[in-house]
PDB file of C-alpha atoms in Angstrom:
ATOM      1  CA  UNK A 181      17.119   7.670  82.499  1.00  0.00           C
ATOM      2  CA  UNK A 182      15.473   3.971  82.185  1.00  0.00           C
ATOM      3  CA  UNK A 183      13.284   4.002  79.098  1.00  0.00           C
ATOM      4  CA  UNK A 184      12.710   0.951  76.723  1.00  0.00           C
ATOM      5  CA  UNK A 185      13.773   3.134  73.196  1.00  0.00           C
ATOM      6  CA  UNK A 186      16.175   2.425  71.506  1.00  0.00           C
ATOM      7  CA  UNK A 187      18.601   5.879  72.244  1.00  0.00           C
ATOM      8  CA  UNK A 188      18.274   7.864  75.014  1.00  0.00           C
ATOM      9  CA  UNK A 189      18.540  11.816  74.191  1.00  0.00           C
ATOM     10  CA  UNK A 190      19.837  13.092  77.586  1.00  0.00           C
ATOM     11  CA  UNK A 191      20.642  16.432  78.861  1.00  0.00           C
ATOM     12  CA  UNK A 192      22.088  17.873  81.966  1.00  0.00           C
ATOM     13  CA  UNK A 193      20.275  17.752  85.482  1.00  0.00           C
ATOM     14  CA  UNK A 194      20.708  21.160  86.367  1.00  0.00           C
ATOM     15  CA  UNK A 195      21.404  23.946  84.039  1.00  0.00           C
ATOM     16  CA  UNK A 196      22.252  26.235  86.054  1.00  0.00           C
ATOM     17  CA  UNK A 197      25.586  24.126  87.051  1.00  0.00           C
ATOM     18  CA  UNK A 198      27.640  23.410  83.622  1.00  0.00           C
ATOM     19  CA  UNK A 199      29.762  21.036  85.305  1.00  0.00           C
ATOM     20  CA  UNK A 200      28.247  18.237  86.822  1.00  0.00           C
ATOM     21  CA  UNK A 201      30.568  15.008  88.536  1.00  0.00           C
ATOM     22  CA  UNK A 202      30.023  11.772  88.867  1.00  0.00           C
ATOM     23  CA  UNK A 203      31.833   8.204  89.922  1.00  0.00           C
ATOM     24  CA  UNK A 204      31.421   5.966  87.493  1.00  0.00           C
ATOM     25  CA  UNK A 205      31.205   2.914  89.839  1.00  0.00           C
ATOM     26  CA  UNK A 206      28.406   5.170  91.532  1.00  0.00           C
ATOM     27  CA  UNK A 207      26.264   5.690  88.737  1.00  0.00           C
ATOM     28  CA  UNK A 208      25.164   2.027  88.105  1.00  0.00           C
ATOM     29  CA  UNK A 209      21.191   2.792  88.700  1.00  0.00           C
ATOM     30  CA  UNK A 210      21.343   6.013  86.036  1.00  0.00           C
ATOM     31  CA  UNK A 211      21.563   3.571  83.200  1.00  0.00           C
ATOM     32  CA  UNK A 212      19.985   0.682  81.493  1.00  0.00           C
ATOM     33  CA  UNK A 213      23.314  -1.343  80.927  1.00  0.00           C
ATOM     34  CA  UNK A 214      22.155  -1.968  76.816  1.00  0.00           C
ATOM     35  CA  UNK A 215      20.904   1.028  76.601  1.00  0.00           C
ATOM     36  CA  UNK A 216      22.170   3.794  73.985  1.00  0.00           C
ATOM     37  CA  UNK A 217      22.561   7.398  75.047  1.00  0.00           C
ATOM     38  CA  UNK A 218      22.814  10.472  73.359  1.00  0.00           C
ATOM     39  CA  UNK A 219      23.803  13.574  75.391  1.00  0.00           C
ATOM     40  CA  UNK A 220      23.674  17.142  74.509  1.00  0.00           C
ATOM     41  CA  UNK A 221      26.685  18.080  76.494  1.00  0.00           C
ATOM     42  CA  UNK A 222      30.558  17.025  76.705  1.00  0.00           C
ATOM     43  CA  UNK A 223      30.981  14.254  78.723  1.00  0.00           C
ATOM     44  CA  UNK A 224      35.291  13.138  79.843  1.00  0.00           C
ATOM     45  CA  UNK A 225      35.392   9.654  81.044  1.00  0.00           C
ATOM     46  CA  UNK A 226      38.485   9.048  83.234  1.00  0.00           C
ATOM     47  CA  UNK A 227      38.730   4.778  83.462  1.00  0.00           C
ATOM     48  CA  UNK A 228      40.841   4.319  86.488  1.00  0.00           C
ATOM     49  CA  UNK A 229      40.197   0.496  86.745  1.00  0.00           C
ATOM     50  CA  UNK A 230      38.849  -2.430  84.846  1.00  0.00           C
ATOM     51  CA  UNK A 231      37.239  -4.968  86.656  1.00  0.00           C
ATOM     52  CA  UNK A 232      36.906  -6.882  83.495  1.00  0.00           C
ATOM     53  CA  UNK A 233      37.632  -6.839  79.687  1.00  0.00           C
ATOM     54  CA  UNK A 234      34.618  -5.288  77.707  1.00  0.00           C
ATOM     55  CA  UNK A 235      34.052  -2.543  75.364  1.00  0.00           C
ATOM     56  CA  UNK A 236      32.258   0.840  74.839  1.00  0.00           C
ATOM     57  CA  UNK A 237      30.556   1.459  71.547  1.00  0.00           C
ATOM     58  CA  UNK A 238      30.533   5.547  69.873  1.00  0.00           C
ATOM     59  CA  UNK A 239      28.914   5.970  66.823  1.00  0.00           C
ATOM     60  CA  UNK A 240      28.518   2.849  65.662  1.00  0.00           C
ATOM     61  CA  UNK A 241      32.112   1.770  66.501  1.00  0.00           C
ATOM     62  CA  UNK A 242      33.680  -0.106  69.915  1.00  0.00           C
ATOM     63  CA  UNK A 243      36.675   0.557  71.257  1.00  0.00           C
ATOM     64  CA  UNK A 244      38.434  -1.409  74.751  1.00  0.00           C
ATOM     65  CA  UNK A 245      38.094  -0.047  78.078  1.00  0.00           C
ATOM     66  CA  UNK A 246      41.102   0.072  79.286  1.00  0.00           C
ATOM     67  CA  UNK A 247      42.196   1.582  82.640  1.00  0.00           C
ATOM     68  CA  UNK A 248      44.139   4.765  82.571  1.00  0.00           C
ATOM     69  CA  UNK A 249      43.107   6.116  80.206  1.00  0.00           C
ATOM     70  CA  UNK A 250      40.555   9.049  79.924  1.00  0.00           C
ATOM     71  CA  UNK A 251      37.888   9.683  76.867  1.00  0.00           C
ATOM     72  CA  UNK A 252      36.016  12.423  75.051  1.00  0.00           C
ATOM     73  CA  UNK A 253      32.421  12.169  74.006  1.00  0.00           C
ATOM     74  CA  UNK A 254      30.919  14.685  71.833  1.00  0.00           C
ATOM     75  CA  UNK A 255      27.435  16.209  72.251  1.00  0.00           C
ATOM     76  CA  UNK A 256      25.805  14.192  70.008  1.00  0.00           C
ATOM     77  CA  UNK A 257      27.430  11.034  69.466  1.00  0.00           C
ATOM     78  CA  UNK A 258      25.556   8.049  70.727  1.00  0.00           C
ATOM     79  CA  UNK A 259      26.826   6.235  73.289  1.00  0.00           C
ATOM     80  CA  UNK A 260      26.623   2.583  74.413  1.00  0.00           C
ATOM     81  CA  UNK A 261      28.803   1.741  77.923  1.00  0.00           C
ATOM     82  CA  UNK A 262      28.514  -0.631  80.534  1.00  0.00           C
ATOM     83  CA  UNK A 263      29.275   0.928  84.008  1.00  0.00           C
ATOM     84  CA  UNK A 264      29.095  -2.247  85.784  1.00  0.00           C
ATOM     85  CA  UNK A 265      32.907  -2.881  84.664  1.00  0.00           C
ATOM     86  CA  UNK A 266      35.000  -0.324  85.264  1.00  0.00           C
ATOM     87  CA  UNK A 267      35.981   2.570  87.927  1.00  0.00           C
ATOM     88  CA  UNK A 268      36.469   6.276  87.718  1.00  0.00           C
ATOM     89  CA  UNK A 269      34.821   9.437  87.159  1.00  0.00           C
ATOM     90  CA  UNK A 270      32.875  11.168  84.510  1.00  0.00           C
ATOM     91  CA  UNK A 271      32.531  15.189  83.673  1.00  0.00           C
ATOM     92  CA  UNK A 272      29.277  16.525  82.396  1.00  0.00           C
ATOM     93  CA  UNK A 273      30.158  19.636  80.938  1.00  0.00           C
ATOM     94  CA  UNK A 274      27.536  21.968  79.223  1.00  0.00           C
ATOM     95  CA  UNK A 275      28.237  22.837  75.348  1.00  0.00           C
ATOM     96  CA  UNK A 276      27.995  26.411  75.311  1.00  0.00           C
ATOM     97  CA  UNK A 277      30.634  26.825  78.599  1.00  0.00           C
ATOM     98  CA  UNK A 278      32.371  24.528  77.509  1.00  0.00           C
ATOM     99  CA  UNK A 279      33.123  26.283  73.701  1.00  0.00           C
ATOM    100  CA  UNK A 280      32.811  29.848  75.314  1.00  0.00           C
ATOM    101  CA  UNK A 281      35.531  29.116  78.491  1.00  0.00           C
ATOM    102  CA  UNK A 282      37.672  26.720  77.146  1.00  0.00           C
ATOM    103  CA  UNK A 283      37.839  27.292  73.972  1.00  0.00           C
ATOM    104  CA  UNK A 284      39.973  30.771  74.486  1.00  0.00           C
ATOM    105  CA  UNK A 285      43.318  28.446  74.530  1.00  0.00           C
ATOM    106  CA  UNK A 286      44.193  27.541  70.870  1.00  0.00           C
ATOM    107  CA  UNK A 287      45.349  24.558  71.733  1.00  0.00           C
ATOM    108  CA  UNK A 288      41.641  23.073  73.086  1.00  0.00           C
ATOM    109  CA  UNK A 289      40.359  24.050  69.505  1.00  0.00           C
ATOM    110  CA  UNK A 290      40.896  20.312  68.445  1.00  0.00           C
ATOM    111  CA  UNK A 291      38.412  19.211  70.641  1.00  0.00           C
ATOM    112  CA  UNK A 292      35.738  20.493  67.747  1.00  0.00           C
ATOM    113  CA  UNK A 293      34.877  17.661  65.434  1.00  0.00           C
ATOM    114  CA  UNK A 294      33.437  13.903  65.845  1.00  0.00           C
ATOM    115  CA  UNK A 295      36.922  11.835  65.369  1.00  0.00           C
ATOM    116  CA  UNK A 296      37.819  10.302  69.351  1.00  0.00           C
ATOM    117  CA  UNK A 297      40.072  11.885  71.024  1.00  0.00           C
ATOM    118  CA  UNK A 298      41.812   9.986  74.113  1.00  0.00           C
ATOM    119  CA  UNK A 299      44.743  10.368  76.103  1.00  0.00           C
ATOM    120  CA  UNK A 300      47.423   8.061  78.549  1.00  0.00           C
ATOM    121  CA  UNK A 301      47.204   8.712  81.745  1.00  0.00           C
ATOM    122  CA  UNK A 302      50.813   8.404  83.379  1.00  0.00           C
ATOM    123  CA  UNK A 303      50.987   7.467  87.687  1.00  0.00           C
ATOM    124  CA  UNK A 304      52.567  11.137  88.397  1.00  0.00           C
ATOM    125  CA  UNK A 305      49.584  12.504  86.086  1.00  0.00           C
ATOM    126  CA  UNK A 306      46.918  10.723  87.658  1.00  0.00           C
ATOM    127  CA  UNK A 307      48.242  12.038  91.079  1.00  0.00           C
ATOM    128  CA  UNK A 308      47.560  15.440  90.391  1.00  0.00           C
ATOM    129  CA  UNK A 309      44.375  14.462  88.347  1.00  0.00           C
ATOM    130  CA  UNK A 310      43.023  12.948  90.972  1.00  0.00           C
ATOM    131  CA  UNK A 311      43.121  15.276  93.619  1.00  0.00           C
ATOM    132  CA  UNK A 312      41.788  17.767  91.100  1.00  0.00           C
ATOM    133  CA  UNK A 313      38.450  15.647  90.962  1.00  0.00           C
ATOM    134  CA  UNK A 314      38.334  15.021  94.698  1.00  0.00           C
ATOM    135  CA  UNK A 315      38.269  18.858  94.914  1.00  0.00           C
ATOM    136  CA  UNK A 316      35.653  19.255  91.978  1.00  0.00           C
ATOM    137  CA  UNK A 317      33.388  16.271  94.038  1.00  0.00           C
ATOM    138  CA  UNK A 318      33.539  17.920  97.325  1.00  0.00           C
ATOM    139  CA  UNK A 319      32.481  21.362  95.706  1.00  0.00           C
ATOM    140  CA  UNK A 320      29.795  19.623  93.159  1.00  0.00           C
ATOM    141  CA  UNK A 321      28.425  17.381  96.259  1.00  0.00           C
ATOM    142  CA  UNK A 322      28.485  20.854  98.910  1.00  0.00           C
ATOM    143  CA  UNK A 323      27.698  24.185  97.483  1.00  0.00           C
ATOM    144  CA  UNK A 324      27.677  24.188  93.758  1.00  0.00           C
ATOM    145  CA  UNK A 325      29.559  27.071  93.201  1.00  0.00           C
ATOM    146  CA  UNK A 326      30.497  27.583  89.552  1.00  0.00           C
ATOM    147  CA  UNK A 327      33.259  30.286  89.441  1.00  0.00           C
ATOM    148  CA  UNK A 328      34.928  27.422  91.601  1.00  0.00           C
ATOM    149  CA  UNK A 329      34.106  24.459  90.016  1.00  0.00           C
ATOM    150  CA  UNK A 330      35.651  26.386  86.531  1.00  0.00           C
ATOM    151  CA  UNK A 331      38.659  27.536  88.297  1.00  0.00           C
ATOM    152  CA  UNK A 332      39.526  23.747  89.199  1.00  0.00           C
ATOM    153  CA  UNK A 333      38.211  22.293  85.791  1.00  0.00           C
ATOM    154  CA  UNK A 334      40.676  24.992  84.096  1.00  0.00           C
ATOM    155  CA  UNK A 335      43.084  23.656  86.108  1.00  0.00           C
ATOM    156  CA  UNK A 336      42.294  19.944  84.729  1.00  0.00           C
ATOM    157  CA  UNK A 337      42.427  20.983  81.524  1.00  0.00           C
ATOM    158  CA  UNK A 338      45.465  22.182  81.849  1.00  0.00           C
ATOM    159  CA  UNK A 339      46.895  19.145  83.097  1.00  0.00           C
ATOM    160  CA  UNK A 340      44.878  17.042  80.187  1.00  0.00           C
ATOM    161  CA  UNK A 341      46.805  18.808  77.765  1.00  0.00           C
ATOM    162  CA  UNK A 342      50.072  17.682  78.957  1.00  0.00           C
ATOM    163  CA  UNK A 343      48.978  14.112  78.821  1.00  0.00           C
ATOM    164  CA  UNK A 344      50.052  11.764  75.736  1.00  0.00           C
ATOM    165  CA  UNK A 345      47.877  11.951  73.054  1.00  0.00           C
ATOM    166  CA  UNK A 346      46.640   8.580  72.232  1.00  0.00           C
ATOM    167  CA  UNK A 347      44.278   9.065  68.857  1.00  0.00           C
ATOM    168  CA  UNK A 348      45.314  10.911  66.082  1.00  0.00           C
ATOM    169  CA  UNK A 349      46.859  14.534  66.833  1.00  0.00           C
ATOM    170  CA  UNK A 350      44.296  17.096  65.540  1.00  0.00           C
ATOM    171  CA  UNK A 351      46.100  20.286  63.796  1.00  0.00           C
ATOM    172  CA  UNK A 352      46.687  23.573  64.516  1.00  0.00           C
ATOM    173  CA  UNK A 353      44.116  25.358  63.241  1.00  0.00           C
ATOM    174  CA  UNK A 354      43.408  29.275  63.026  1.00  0.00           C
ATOM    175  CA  UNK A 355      39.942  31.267  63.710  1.00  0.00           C
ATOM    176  CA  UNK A 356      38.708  30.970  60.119  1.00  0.00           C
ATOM    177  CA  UNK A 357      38.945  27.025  60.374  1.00  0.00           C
ATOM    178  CA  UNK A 358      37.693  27.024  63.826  1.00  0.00           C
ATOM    179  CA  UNK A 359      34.611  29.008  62.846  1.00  0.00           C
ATOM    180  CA  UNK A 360      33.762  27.166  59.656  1.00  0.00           C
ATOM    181  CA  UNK A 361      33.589  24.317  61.601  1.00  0.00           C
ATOM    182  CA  UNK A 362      31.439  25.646  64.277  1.00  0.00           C
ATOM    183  CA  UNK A 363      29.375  26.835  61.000  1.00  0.00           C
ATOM    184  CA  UNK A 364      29.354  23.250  59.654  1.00  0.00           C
ATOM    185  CA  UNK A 365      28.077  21.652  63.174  1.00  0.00           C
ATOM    186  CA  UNK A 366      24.831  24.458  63.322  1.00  0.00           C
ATOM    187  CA  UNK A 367      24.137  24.550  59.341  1.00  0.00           C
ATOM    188  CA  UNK A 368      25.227  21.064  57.947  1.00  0.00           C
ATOM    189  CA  UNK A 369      21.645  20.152  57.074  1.00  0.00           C
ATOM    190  CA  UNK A 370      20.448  23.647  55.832  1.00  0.00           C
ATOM    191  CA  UNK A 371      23.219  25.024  54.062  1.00  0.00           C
ATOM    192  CA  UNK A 372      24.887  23.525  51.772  1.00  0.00           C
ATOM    193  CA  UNK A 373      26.346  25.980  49.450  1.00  0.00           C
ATOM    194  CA  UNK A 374      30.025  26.883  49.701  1.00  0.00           C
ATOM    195  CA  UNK A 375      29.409  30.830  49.162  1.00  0.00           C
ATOM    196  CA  UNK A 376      27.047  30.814  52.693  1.00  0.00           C
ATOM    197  CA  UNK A 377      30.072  29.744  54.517  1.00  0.00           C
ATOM    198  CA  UNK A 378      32.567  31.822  52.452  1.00  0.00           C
ATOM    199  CA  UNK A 379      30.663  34.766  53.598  1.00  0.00           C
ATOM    200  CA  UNK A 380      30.783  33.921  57.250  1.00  0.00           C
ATOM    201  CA  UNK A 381      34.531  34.229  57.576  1.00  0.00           C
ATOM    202  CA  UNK A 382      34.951  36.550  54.904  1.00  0.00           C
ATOM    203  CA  UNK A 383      36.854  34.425  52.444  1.00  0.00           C
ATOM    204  CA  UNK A 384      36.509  34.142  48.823  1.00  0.00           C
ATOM    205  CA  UNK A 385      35.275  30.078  48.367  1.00  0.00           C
ATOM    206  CA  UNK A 386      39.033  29.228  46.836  1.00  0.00           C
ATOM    207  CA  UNK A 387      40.578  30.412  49.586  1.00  0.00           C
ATOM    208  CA  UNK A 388      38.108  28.906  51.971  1.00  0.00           C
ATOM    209  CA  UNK A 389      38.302  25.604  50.468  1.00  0.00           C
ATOM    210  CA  UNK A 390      42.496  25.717  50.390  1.00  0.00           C
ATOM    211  CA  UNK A 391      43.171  26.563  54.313  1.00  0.00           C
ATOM    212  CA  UNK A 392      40.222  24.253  55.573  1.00  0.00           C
ATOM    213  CA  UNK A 393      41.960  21.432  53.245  1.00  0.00           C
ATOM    214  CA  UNK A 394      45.518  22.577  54.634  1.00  0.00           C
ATOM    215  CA  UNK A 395      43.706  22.282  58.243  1.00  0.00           C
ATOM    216  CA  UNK A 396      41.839  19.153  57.947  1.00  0.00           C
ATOM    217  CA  UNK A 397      42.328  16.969  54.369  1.00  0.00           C
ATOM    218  CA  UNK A 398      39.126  17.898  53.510  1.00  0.00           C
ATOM    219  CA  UNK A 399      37.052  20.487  51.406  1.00  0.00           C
ATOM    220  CA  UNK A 400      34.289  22.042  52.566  1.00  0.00           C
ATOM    221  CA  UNK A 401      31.772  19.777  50.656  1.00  0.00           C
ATOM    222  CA  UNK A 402      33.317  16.596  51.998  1.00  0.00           C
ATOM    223  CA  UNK A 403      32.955  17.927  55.886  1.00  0.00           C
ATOM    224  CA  UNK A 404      29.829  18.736  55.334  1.00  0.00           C
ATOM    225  CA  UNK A 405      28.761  15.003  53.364  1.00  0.00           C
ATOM    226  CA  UNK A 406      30.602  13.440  56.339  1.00  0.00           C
ATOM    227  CA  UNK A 407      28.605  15.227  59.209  1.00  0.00           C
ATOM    228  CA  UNK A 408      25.363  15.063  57.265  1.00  0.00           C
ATOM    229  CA  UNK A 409      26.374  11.052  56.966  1.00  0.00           C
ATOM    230  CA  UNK A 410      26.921  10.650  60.292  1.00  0.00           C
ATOM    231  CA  UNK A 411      23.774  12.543  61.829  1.00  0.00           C
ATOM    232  CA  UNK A 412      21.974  10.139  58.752  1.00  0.00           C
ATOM    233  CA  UNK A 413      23.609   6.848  60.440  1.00  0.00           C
ATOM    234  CA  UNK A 414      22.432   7.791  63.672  1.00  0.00           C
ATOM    235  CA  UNK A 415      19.295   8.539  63.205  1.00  0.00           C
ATOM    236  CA  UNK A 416      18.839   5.132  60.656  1.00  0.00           C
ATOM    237  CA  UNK A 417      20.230   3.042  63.573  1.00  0.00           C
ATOM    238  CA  UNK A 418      19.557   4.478  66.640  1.00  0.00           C
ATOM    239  CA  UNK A 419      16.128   6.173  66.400  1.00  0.00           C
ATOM    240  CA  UNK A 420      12.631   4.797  65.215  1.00  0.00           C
ATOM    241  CA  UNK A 421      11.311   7.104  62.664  1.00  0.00           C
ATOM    242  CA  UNK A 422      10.346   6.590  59.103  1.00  0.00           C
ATOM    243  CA  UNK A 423      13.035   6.738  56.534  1.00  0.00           C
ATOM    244  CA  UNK A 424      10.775   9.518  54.845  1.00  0.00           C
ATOM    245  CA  UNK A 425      10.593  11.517  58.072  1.00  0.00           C
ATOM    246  CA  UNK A 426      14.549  11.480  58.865  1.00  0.00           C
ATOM    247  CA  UNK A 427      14.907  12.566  55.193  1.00  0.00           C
ATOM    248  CA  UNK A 428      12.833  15.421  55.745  1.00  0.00           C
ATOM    249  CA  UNK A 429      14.499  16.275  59.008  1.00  0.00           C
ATOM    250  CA  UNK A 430      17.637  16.462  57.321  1.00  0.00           C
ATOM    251  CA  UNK A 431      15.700  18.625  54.731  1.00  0.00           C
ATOM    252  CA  UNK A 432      16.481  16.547  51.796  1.00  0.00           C
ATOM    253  CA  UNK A 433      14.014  16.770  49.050  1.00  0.00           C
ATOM    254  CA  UNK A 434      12.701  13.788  48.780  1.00  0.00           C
ATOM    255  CA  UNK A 435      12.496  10.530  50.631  1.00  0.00           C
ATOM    256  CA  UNK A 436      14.398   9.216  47.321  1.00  0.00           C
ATOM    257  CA  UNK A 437      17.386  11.455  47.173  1.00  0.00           C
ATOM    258  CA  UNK A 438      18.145  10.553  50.467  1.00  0.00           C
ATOM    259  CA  UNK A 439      18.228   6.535  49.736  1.00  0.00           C
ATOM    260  CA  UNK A 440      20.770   7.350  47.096  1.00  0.00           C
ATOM    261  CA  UNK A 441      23.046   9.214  49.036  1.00  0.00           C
ATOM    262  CA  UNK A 442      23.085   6.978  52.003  1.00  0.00           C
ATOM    263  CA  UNK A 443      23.845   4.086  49.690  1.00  0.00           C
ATOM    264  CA  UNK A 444      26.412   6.048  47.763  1.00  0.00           C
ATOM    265  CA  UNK A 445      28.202   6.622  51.065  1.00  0.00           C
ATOM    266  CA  UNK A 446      27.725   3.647  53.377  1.00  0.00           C
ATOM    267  CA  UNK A 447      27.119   1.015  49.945  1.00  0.00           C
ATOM    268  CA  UNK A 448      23.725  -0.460  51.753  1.00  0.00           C
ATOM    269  CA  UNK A 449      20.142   0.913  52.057  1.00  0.00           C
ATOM    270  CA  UNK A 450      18.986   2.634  55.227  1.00  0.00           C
ATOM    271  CA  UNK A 451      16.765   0.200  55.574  1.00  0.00           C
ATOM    272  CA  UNK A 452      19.742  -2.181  55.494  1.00  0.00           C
ATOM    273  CA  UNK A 453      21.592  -0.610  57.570  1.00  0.00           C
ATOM    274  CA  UNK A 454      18.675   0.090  60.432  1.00  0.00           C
ATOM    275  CA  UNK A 455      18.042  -3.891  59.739  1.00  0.00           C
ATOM    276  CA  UNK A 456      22.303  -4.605  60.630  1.00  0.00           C
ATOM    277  CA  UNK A 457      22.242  -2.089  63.837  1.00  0.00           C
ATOM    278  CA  UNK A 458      19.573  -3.744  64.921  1.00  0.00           C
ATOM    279  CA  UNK A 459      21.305  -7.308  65.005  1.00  0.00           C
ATOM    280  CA  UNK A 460      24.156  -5.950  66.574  1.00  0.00           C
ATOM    281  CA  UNK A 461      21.821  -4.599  69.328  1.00  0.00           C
ATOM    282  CA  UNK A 462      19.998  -7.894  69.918  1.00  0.00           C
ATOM    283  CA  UNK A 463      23.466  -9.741  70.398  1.00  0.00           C
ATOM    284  CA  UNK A 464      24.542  -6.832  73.006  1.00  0.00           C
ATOM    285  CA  UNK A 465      21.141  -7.220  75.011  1.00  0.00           C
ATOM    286  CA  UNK A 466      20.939 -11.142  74.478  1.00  0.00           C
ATOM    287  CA  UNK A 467      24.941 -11.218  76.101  1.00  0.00           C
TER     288      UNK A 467
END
């Protein structure tokens, strides 16, 4: 994984396995400790000690790393951690079996979106959690078997779900909301227009537009300016393309429309803002 860019896009070893294991304290050599990574997969970071105070950064944003407690990362969002610091384990968990197995209970639905979700991690819990991931390491480490490394992750998440919520509690939300959402995360750059999503879920655009706002606070044109915002940050900050050729990867029409609606949303420049991530950077790596 060693490289000298900026963000490192990642994806899983094996795809054949969709759940992949690892202790954190073991996984030192994977990473370059300023590095930035990007994976293309769910990753759950379990912190079981903290050998001393320091921070992880997602998206632009750090947050403490504090021990018992266990964090999800999004495919997608760039993250910065030092493994140096802390103890525990990490799951690797591939997208698609992840959305396809454990998305069939309602209640995992909130684990759609970009806001961090995190959760307390109570002695009796981490009991039970723990021998969970001894069983997932012996089977990841020995023969790989999926249909038994699912059985035991199903298992976890059932156990994660009974664990306090420490970020915001996501709502309830039905299928339509679910699948406009999943819509939003494959289209937000190429479709823009209420109706295309209307169609989808077979919803007049009023109607759309009221349950996603009952759902979420938000309309349909405001999720997709915030995702198409976010992807714009991260690609401004994190990568080292032209601001012409991330406009047209985001299919905007011109290298000009995009300045003005990065500045209308973030109030700087991209070239600003590239110009402030990259300060922030140099003080991580000069620490």
């Amino acid at each position: 994984m060693k490289t000298k860019k900026k963000v490192v896009r990642v994806q899983q070893l094996d795809k054949d396995i969709p759940i992949e294991l690892y202790r954190i304290e073991k996984s030192v050599d994977l990473f370059e400790y300023e590095g930035h990574y990007q994976y293309d997969f769910y990753q759950i970071y379990w912190f079981t000690e903290v050998l001393i105070p320091h921070k992880q950064e997602i998206d632009f944003v750090s947050y403490p790393v504090i021990a018992g407690e266990i964090w999800i990362i999004y495919p997608g969002q760039v993250h910065h951690f030092d493994p140096r610091y802390s103890r525990g384990y990490c799951l690797a968990i591939d997208k698609n079996y992840f959305h396809s197995v454990l998305f069939k209970e309602a209640k995992l639905r909130s684990f759609i979106g970009h806001g961090q979700l995190k959760f307390a991690v109570p002695f009796h819990d981490g009991q039970r959690l723990e021998y969970l991931h001894v069983l997932m390491e012996i089977e990841f480490n020995s023969f790989k078997r999926p249909t038994v490394l699912e059985q035991y992750l199903q298992l976890y998440f059932i156990h994660l779900q009974d664990l306090p919520l420490l970020s915001q509690p996501h709502m309830t939300m039905d299928d339509r909301v679910y699948k406009i959402l999943q819509l939003i995360e494959e289209h937000y750059s190429t479709q823009q227009k209420n109706e295309f999503y209307a169609e989808q879920v077979f919803l007049s655009v009023k109607r759309m537009n009221e349950i996603l706002f009952r759902a979420i606070g938000k309309t349909l044109k405001q999720q997709l300016q915030e995702r198409l915002l976010l992807e714009a940050k991260r690609l401004v900050g994190y990568s080292e393309d032209t601001i012409q050729r991330i406009a047209h990867a985001l299919h905007f029409s011109d290298v000009t429309y995009f300045n003005r609606f990065f500045k209308k949303h973030t109030h700087q420049t991209p070239k600003d803002f590239r110009e402030q991530v990259q300060k922030v950077q140099d003080k991580v790596s000069f620490r």
